[in-house]
PDB file of C-alpha atoms and ligand atoms in Angstrom:
ATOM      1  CA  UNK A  22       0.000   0.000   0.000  1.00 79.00           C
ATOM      2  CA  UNK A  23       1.398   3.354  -0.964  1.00 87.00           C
ATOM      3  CA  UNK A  24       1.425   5.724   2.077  1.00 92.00           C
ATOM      4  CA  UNK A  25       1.571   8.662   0.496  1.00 95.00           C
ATOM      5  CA  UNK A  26      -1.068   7.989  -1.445  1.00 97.00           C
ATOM      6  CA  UNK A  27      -3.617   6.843   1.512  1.00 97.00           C
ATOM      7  CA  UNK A  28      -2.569  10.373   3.208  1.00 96.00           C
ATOM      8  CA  UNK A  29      -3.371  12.674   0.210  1.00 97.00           C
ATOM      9  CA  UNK A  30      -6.498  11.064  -0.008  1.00 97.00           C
ATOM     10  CA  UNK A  31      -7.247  11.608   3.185  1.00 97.00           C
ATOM     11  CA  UNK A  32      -6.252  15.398   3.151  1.00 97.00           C
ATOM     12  CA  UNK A  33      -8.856  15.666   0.773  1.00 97.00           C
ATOM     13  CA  UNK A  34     -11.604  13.700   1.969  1.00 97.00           C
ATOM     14  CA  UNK A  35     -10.727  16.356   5.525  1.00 95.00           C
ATOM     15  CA  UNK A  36     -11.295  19.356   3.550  1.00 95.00           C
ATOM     16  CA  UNK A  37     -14.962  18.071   1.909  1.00 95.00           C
ATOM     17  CA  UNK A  38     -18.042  18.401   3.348  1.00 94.00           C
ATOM     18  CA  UNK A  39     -20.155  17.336  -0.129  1.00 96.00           C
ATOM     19  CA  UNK A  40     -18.787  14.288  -1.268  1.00 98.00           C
ATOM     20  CA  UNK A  41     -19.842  11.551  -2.980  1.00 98.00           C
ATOM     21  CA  UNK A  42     -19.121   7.950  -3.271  1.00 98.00           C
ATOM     22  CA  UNK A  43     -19.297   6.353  -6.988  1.00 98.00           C
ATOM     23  CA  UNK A  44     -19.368   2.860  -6.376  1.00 98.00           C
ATOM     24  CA  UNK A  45     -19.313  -0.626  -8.388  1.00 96.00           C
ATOM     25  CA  UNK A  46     -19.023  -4.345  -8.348  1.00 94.00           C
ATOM     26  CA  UNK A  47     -15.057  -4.186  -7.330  1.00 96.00           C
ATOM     27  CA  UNK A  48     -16.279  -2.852  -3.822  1.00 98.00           C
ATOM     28  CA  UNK A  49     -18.501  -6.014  -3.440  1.00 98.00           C
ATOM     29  CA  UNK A  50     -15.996  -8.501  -4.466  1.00 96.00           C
ATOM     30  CA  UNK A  51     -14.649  -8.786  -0.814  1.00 97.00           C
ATOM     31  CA  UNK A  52     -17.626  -9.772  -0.020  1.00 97.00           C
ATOM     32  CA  UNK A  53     -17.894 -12.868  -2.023  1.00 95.00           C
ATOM     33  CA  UNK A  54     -19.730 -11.440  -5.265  1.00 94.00           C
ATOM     34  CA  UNK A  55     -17.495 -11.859  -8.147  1.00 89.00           C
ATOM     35  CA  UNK A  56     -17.181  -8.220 -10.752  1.00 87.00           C
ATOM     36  CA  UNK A  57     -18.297  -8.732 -14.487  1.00 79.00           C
ATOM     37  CA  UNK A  58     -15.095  -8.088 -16.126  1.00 71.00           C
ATOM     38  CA  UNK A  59     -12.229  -8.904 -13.979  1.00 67.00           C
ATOM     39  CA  UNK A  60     -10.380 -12.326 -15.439  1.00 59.00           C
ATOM     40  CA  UNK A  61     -11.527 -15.516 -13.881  1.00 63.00           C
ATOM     41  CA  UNK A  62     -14.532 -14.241 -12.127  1.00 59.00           C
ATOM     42  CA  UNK A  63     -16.293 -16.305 -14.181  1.00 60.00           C
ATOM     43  CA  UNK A  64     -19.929 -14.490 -14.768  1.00 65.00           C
ATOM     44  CA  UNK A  65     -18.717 -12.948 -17.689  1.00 63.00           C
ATOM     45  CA  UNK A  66     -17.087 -15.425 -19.599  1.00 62.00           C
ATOM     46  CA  UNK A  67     -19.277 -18.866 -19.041  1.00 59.00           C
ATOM     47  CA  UNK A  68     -21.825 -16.820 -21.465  1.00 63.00           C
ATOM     48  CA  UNK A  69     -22.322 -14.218 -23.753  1.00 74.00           C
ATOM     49  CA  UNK A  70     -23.688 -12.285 -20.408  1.00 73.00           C
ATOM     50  CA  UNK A  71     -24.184  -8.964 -22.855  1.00 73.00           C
ATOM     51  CA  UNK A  72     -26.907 -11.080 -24.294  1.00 82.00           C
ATOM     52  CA  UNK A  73     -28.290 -12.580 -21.597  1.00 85.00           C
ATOM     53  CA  UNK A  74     -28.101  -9.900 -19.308  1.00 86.00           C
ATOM     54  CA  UNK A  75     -29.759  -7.369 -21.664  1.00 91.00           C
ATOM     55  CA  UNK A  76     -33.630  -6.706 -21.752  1.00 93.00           C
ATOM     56  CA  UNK A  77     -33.630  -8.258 -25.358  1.00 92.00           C
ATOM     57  CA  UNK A  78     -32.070 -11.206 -24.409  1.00 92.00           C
ATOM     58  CA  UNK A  79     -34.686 -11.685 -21.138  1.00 94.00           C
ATOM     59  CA  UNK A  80     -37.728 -11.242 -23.202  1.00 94.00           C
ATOM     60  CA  UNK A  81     -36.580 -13.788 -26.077  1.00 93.00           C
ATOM     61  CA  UNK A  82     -35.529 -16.280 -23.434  1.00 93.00           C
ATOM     62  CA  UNK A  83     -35.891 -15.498 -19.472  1.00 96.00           C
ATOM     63  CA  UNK A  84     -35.342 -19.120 -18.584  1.00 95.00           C
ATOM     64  CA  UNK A  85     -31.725 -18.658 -20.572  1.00 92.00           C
ATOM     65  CA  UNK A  86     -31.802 -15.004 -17.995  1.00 94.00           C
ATOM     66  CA  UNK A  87     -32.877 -17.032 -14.665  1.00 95.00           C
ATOM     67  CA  UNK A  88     -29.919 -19.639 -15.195  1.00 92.00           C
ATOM     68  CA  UNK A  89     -27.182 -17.364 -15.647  1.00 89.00           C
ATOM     69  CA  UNK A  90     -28.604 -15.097 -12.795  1.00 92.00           C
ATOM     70  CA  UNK A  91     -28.657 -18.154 -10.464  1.00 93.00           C
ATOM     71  CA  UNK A  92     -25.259 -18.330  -9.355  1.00 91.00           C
ATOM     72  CA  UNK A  93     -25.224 -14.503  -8.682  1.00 91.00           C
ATOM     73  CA  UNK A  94     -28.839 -14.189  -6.988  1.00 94.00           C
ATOM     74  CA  UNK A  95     -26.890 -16.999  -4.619  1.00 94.00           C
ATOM     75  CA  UNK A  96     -24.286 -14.898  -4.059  1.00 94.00           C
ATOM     76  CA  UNK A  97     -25.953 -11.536  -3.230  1.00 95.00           C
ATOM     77  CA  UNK A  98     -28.545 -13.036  -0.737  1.00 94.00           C
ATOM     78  CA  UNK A  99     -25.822 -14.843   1.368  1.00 95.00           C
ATOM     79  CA  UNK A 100     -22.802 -11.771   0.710  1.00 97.00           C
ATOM     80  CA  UNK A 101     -22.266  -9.237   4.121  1.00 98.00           C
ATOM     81  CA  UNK A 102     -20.999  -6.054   3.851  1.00 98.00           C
ATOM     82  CA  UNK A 103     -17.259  -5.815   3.931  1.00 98.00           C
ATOM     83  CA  UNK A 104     -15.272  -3.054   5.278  1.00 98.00           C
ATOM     84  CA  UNK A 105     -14.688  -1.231   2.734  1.00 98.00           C
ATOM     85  CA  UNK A 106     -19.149  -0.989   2.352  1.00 98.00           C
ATOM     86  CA  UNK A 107     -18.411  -0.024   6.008  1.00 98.00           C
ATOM     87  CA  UNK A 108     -15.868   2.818   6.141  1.00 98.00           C
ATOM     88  CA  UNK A 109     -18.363   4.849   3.376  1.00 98.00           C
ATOM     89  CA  UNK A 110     -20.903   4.583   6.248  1.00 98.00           C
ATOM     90  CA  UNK A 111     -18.960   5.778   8.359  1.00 97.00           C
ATOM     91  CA  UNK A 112     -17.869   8.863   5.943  1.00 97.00           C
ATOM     92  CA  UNK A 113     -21.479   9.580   5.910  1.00 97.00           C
ATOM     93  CA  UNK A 114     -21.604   9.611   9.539  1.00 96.00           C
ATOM     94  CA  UNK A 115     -18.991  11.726   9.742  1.00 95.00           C
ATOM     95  CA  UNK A 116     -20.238  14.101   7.212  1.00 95.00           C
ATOM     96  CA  UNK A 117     -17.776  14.055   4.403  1.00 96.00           C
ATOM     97  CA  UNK A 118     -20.230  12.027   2.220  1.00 97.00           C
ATOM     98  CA  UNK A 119     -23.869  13.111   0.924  1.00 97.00           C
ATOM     99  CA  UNK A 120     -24.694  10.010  -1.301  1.00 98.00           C
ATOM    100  CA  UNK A 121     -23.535   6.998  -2.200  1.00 98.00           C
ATOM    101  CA  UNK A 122     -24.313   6.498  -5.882  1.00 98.00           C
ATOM    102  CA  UNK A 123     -23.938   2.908  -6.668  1.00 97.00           C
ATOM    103  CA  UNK A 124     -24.281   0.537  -9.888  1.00 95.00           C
ATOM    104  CA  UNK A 125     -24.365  -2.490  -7.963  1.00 97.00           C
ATOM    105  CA  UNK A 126     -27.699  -4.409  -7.341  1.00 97.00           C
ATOM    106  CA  UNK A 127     -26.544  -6.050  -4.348  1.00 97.00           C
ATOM    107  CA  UNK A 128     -27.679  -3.245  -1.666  1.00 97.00           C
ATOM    108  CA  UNK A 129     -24.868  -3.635   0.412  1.00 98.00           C
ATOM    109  CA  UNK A 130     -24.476  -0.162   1.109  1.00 98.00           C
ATOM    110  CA  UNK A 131     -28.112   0.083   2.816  1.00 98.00           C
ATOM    111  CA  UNK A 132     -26.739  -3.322   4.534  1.00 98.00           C
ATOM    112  CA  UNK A 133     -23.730  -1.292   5.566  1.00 98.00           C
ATOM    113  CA  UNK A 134     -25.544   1.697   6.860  1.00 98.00           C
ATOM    114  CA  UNK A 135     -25.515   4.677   4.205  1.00 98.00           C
ATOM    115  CA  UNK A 136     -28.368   6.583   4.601  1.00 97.00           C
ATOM    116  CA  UNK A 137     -28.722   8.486   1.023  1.00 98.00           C
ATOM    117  CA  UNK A 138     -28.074   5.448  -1.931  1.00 98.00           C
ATOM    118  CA  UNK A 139     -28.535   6.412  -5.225  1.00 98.00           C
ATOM    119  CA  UNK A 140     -28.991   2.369  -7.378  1.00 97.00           C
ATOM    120  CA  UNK A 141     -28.655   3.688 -10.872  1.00 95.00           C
ATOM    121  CA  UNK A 142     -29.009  -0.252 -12.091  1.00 94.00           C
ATOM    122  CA  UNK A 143     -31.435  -1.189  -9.306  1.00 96.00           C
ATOM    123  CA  UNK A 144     -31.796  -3.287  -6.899  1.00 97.00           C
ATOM    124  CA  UNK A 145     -33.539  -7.200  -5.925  1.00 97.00           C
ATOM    125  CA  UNK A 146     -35.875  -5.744  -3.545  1.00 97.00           C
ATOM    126  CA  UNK A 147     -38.476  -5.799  -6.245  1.00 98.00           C
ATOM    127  CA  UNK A 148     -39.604  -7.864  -9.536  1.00 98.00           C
ATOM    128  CA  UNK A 149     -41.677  -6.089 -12.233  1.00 97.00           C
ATOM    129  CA  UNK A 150     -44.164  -8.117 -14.431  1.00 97.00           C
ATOM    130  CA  UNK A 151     -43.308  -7.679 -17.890  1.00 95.00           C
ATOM    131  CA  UNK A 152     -46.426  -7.688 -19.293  1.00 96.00           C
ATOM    132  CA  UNK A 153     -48.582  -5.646 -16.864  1.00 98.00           C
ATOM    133  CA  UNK A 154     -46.201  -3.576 -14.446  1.00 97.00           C
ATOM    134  CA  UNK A 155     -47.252  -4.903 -11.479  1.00 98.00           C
ATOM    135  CA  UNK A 156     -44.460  -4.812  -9.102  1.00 98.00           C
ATOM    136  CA  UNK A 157     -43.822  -7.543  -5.964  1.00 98.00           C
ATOM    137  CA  UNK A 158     -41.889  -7.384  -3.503  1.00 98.00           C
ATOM    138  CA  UNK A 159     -39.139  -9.722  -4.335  1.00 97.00           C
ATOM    139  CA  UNK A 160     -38.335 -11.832  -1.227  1.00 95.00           C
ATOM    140  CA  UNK A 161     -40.427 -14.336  -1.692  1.00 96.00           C
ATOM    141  CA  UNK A 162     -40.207 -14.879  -5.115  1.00 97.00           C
ATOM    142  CA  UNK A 163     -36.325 -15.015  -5.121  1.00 96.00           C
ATOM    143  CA  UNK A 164     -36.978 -17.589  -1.823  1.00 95.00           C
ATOM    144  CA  UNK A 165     -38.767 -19.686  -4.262  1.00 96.00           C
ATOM    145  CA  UNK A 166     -36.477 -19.214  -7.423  1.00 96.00           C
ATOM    146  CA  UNK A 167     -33.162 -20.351  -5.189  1.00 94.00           C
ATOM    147  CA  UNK A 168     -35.683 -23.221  -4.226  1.00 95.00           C
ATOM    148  CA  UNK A 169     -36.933 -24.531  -7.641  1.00 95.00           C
ATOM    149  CA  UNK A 170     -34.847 -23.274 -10.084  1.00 95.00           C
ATOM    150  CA  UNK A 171     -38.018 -22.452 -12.243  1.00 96.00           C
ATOM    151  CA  UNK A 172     -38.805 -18.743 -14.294  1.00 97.00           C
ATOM    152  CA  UNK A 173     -41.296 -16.415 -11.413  1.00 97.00           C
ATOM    153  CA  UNK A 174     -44.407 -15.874 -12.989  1.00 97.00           C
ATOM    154  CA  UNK A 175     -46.630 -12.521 -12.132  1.00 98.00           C
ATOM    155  CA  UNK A 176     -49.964 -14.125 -10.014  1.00 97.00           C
ATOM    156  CA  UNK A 177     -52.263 -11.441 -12.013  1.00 97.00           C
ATOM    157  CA  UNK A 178     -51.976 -12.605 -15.960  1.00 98.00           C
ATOM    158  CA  UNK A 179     -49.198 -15.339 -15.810  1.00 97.00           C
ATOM    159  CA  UNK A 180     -46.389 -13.336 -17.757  1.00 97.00           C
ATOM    160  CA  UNK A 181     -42.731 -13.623 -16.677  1.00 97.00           C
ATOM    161  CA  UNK A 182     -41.628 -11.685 -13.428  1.00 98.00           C
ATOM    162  CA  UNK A 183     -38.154  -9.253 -13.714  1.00 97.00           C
ATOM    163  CA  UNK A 184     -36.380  -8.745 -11.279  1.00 97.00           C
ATOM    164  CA  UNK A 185     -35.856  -4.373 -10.783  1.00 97.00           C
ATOM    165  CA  UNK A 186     -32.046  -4.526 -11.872  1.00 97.00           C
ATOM    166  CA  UNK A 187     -31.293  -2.726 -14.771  1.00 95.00           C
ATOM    167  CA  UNK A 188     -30.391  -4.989 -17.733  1.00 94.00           C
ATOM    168  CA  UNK A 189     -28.203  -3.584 -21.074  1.00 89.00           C
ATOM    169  CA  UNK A 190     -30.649  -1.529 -23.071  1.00 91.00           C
ATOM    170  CA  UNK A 191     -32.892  -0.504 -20.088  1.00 93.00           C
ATOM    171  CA  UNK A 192     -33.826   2.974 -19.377  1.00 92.00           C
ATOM    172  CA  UNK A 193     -31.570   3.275 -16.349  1.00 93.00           C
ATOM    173  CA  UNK A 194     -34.241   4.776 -12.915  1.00 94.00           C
ATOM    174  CA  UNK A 195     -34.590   8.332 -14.184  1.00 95.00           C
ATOM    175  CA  UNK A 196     -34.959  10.078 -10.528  1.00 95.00           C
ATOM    176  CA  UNK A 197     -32.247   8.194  -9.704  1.00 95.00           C
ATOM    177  CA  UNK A 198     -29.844   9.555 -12.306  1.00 95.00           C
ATOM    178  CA  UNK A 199     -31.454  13.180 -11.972  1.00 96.00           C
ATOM    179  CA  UNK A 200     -30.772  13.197  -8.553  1.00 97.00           C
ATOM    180  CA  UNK A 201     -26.859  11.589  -8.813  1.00 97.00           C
ATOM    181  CA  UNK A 202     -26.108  13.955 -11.409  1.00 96.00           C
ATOM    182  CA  UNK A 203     -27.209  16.701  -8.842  1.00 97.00           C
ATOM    183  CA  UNK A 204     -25.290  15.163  -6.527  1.00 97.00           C
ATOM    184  CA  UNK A 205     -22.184  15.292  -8.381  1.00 97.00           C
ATOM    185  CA  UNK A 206     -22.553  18.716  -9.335  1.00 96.00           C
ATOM    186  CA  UNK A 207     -22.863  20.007  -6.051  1.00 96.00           C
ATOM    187  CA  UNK A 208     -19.748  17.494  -4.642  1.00 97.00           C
ATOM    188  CA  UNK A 209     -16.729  18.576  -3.528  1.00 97.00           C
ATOM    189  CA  UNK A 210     -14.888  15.506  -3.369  1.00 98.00           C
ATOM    190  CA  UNK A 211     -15.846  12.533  -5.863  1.00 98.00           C
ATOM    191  CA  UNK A 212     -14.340   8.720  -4.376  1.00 98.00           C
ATOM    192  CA  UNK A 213     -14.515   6.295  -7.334  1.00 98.00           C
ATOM    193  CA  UNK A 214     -14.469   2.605  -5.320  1.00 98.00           C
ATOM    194  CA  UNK A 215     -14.039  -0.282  -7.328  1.00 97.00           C
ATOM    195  CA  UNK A 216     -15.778   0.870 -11.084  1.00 95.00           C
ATOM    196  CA  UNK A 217     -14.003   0.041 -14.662  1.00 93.00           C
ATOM    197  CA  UNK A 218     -15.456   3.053 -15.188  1.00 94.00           C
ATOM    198  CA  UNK A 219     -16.589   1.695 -18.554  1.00 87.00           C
ATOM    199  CA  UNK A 220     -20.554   1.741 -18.287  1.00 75.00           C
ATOM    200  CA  UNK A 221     -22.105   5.009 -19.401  1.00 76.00           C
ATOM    201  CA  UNK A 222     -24.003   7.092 -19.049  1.00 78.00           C
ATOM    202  CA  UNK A 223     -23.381   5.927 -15.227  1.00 70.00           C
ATOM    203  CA  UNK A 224     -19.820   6.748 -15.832  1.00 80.00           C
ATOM    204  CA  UNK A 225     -20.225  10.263 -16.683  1.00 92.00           C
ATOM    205  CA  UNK A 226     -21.014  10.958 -13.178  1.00 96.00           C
ATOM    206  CA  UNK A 227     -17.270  11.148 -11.612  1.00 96.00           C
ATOM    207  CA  UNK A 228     -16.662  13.740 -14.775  1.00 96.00           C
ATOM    208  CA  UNK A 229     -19.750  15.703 -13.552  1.00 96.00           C
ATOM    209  CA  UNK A 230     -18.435  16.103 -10.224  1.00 97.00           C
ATOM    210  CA  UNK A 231     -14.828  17.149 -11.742  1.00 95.00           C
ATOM    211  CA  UNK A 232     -16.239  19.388 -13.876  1.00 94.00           C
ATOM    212  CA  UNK A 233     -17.583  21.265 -10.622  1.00 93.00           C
ATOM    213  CA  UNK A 234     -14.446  21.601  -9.442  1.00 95.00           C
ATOM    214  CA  UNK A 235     -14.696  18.456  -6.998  1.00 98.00           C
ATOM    215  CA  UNK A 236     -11.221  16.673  -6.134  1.00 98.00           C
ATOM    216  CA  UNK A 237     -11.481  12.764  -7.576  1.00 98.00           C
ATOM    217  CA  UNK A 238     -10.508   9.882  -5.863  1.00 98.00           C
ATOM    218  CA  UNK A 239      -9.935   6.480  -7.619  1.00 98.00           C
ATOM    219  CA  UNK A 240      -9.685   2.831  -6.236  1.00 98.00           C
ATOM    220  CA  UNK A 241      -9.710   0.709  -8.426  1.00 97.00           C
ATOM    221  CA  UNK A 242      -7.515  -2.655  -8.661  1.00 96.00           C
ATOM    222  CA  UNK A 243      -7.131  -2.235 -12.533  1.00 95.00           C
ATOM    223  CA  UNK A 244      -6.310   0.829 -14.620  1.00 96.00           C
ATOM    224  CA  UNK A 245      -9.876   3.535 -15.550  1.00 96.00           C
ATOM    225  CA  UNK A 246     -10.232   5.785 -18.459  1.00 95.00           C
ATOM    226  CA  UNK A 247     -10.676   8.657 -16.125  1.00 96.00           C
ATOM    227  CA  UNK A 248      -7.196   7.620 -14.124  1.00 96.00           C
ATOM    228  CA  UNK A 249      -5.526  10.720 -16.517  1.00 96.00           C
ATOM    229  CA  UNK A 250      -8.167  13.001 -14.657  1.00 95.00           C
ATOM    230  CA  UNK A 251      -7.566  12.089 -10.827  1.00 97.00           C
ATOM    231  CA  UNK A 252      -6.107  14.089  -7.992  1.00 98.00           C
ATOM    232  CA  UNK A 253      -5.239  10.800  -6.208  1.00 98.00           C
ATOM    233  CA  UNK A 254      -5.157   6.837  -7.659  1.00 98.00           C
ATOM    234  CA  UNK A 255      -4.905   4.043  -5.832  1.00 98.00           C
ATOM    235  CA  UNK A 256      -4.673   0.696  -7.701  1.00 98.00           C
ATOM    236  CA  UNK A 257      -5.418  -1.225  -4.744  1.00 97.00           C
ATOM    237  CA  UNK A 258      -7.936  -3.995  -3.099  1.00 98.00           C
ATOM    238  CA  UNK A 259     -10.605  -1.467  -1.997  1.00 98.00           C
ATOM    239  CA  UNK A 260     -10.998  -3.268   1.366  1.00 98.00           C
ATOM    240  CA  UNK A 261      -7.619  -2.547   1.994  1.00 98.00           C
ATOM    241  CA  UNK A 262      -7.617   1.028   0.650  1.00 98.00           C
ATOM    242  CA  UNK A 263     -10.924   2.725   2.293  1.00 98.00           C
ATOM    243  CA  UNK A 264      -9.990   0.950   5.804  1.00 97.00           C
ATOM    244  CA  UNK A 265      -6.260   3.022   5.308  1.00 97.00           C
ATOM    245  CA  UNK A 266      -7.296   5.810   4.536  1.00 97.00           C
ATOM    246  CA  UNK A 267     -10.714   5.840   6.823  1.00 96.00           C
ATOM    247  CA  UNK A 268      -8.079   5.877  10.158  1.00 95.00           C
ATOM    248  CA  UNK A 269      -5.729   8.028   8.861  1.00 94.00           C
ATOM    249  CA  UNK A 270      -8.289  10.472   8.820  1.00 93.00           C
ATOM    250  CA  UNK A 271      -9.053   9.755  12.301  1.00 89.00           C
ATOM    251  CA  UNK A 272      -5.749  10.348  13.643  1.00 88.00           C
ATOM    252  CA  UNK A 273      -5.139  13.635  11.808  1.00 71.00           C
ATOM    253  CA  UNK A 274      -8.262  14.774  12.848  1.00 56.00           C
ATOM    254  CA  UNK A 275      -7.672  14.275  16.658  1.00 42.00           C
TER     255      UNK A 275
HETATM  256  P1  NAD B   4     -16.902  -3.896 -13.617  1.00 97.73           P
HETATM  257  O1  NAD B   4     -16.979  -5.368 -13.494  1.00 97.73           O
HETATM  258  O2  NAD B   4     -16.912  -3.276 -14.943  1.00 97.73           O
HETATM  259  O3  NAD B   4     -15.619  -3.326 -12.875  1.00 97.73           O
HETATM  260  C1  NAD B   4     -15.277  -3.671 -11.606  1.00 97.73           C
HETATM  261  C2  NAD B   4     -13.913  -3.059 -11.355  1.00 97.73           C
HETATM  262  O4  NAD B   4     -13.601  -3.277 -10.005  1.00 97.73           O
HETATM  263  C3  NAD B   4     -12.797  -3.672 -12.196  1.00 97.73           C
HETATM  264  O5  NAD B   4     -12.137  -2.645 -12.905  1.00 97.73           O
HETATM  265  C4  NAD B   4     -11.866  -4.319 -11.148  1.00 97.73           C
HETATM  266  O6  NAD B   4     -10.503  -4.100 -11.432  1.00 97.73           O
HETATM  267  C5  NAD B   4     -12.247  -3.601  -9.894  1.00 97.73           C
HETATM  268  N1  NAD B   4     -12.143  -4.399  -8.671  1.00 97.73           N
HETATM  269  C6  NAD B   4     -12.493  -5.692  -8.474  1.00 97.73           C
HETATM  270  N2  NAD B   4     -12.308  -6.046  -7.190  1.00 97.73           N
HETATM  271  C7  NAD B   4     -11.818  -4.954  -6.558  1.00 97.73           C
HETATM  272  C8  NAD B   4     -11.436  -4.672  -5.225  1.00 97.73           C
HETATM  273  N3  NAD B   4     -11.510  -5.608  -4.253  1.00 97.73           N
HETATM  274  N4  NAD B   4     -10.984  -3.436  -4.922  1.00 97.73           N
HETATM  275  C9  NAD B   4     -10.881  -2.471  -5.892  1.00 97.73           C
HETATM  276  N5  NAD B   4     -11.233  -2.681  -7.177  1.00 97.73           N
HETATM  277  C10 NAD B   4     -11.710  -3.899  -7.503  1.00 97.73           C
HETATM  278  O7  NAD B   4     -18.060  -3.411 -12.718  1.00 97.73           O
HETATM  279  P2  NAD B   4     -18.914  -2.167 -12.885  1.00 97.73           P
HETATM  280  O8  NAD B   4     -18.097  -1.039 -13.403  1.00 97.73           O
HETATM  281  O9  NAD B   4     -19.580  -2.040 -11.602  1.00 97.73           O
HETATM  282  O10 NAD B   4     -19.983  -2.511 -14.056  1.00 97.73           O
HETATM  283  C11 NAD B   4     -20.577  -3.776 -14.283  1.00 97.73           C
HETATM  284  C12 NAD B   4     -22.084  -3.787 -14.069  1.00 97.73           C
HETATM  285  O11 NAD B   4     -22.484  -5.058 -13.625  1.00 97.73           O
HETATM  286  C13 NAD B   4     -22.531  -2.878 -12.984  1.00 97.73           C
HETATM  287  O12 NAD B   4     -23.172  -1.857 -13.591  1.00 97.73           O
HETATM  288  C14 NAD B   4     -23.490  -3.643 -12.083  1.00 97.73           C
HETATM  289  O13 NAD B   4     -24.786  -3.233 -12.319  1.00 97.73           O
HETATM  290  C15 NAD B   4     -23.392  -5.043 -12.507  1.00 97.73           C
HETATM  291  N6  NAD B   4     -22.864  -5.939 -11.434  1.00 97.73           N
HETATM  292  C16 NAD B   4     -23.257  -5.754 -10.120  1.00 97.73           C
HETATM  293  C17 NAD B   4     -22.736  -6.580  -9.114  1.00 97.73           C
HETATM  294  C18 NAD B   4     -23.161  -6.332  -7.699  1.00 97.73           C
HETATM  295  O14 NAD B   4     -24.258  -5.854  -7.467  1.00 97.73           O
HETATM  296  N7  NAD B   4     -22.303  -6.630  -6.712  1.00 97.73           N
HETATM  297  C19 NAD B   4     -21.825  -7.582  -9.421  1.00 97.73           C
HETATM  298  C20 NAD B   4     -21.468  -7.761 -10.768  1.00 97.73           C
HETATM  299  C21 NAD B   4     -22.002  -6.914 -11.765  1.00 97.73           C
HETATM  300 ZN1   ZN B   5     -48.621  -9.490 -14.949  1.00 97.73          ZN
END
């Protein structure tokens, strides 16, 4: 771990009082829930997931959708949040963070204790019949999917239940990304935590924030296209990093 670089980033996160956190599946791996794109994490390769994963790909063939969500659905309900989830509640308790804007569907960071989440690819509280909008709560429904193995189907006209994550070529939740992009224009202090950075328009946030004049953090285990842009980069397990940097802002501030 470089030092130096824990220190400056906690000099800045000291001086904000509007941050944000921009957060995405790296921050989750530590807690057991493999990324998309990282080598060897499997849920990428095993399928063409772009396909499967995207809203075409569910309607044409949702049992083809429910298998390759499986394994991940298994993951999320039995994942904790790690301590890296945990020092960004803590920065919001402390008052150097405002939101929390994640891409993750695991909801971790409401596990973790952040008060203001923005889910710009939603969540699994919730499943959405595609054919008449009614929304369930999703407990149950994922209780019986992990049980059964079979497609949910909505109780009111029989069509196939969707879970409320975002899938490639969905509309990503519009108050959601209003509000984020507010966020980020008001910030101070933007912490990337564990994003490629490669999924717009979710992406564009972090530049938002610089734009505004906000400092920008990065951790991030693999290189970013906004790296060039950073005040501080850390290319570092984000469990690890946040932890660091979390008490070395508690003992300068003493
Ligand atoms: P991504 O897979 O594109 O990128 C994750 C990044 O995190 C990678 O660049 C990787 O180097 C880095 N990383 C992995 N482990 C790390 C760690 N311990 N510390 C620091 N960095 C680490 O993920 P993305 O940018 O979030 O986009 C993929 C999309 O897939 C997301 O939009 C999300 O909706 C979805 N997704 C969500 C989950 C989840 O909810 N936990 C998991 C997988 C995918
Ligand atoms: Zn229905």
């Amino acid at each position: 771990m470089n030092d130096d670089l824990i220190r400056q980033s906690a000099e800045i996160i000291q001086g904000s009082s509007k941050g944000i956190a921009f957060t995405g599946a790296g921050i989750s791996t530590p807690s057991g829930i493999p990324d998309f794109r990282s080598h060897d994490s499997g849920l990428w390769q095993s399928v063409d997931a772009m396909a499967v994963a995207s809203i075409w790909g569910f309607r044409q063939n949702p049992a083809g959708f429910f298998e390759w969500f499986y394994p991940l659905t298994e993951l999320i309900l039995a994942a904790k949040p790690n301590v890296a989830h945990k020092a960004l509640a803590q920065l919001e308790a402390m008052g150097k963070l405002q939101a929390v804007i994640t891409q993750n569907i695991d909801m971790l960071h409401t596990r973790a204790g952040n008060k203001t989440i923005y889910e710009l690819h939603g969540h699994l509280r919730e499943a959405t019949c595609i054919h008449c909008f009614t929304v369930y709560p999703a407990e149950p429904i994922i209780a019986q999917f992990l049980k059964d193995k079979q497609v949910p189907h909505c109780p009111k006209c029989g069509s196939v239940l969707k879970p409320n994550a975002i899938l490639f070529g969905e509309q990503l939740p519009i108050q959601q990304l209003l509000a984020s992009q507010e966020a980020a224009r008001r910030s101070d202090m933007v912490i990337v935590v564990g994003s490629s950075l490669e999924v717009a328009p979710a992406s564009d946030i972090p530049i938002l924030g610089k734009r505004n004049g906000a400092k920008l953090i990065i951790i991030n285990l693999e290189p970013t296209p906004l790296d060039s842009m950073a005040d501080v980069v850390i290319h570092e397990n984000a469990a690890l990093a946040l932890p660091a940097i979390l008490s070395c802002l508690e003992s300068t501030s003493i």
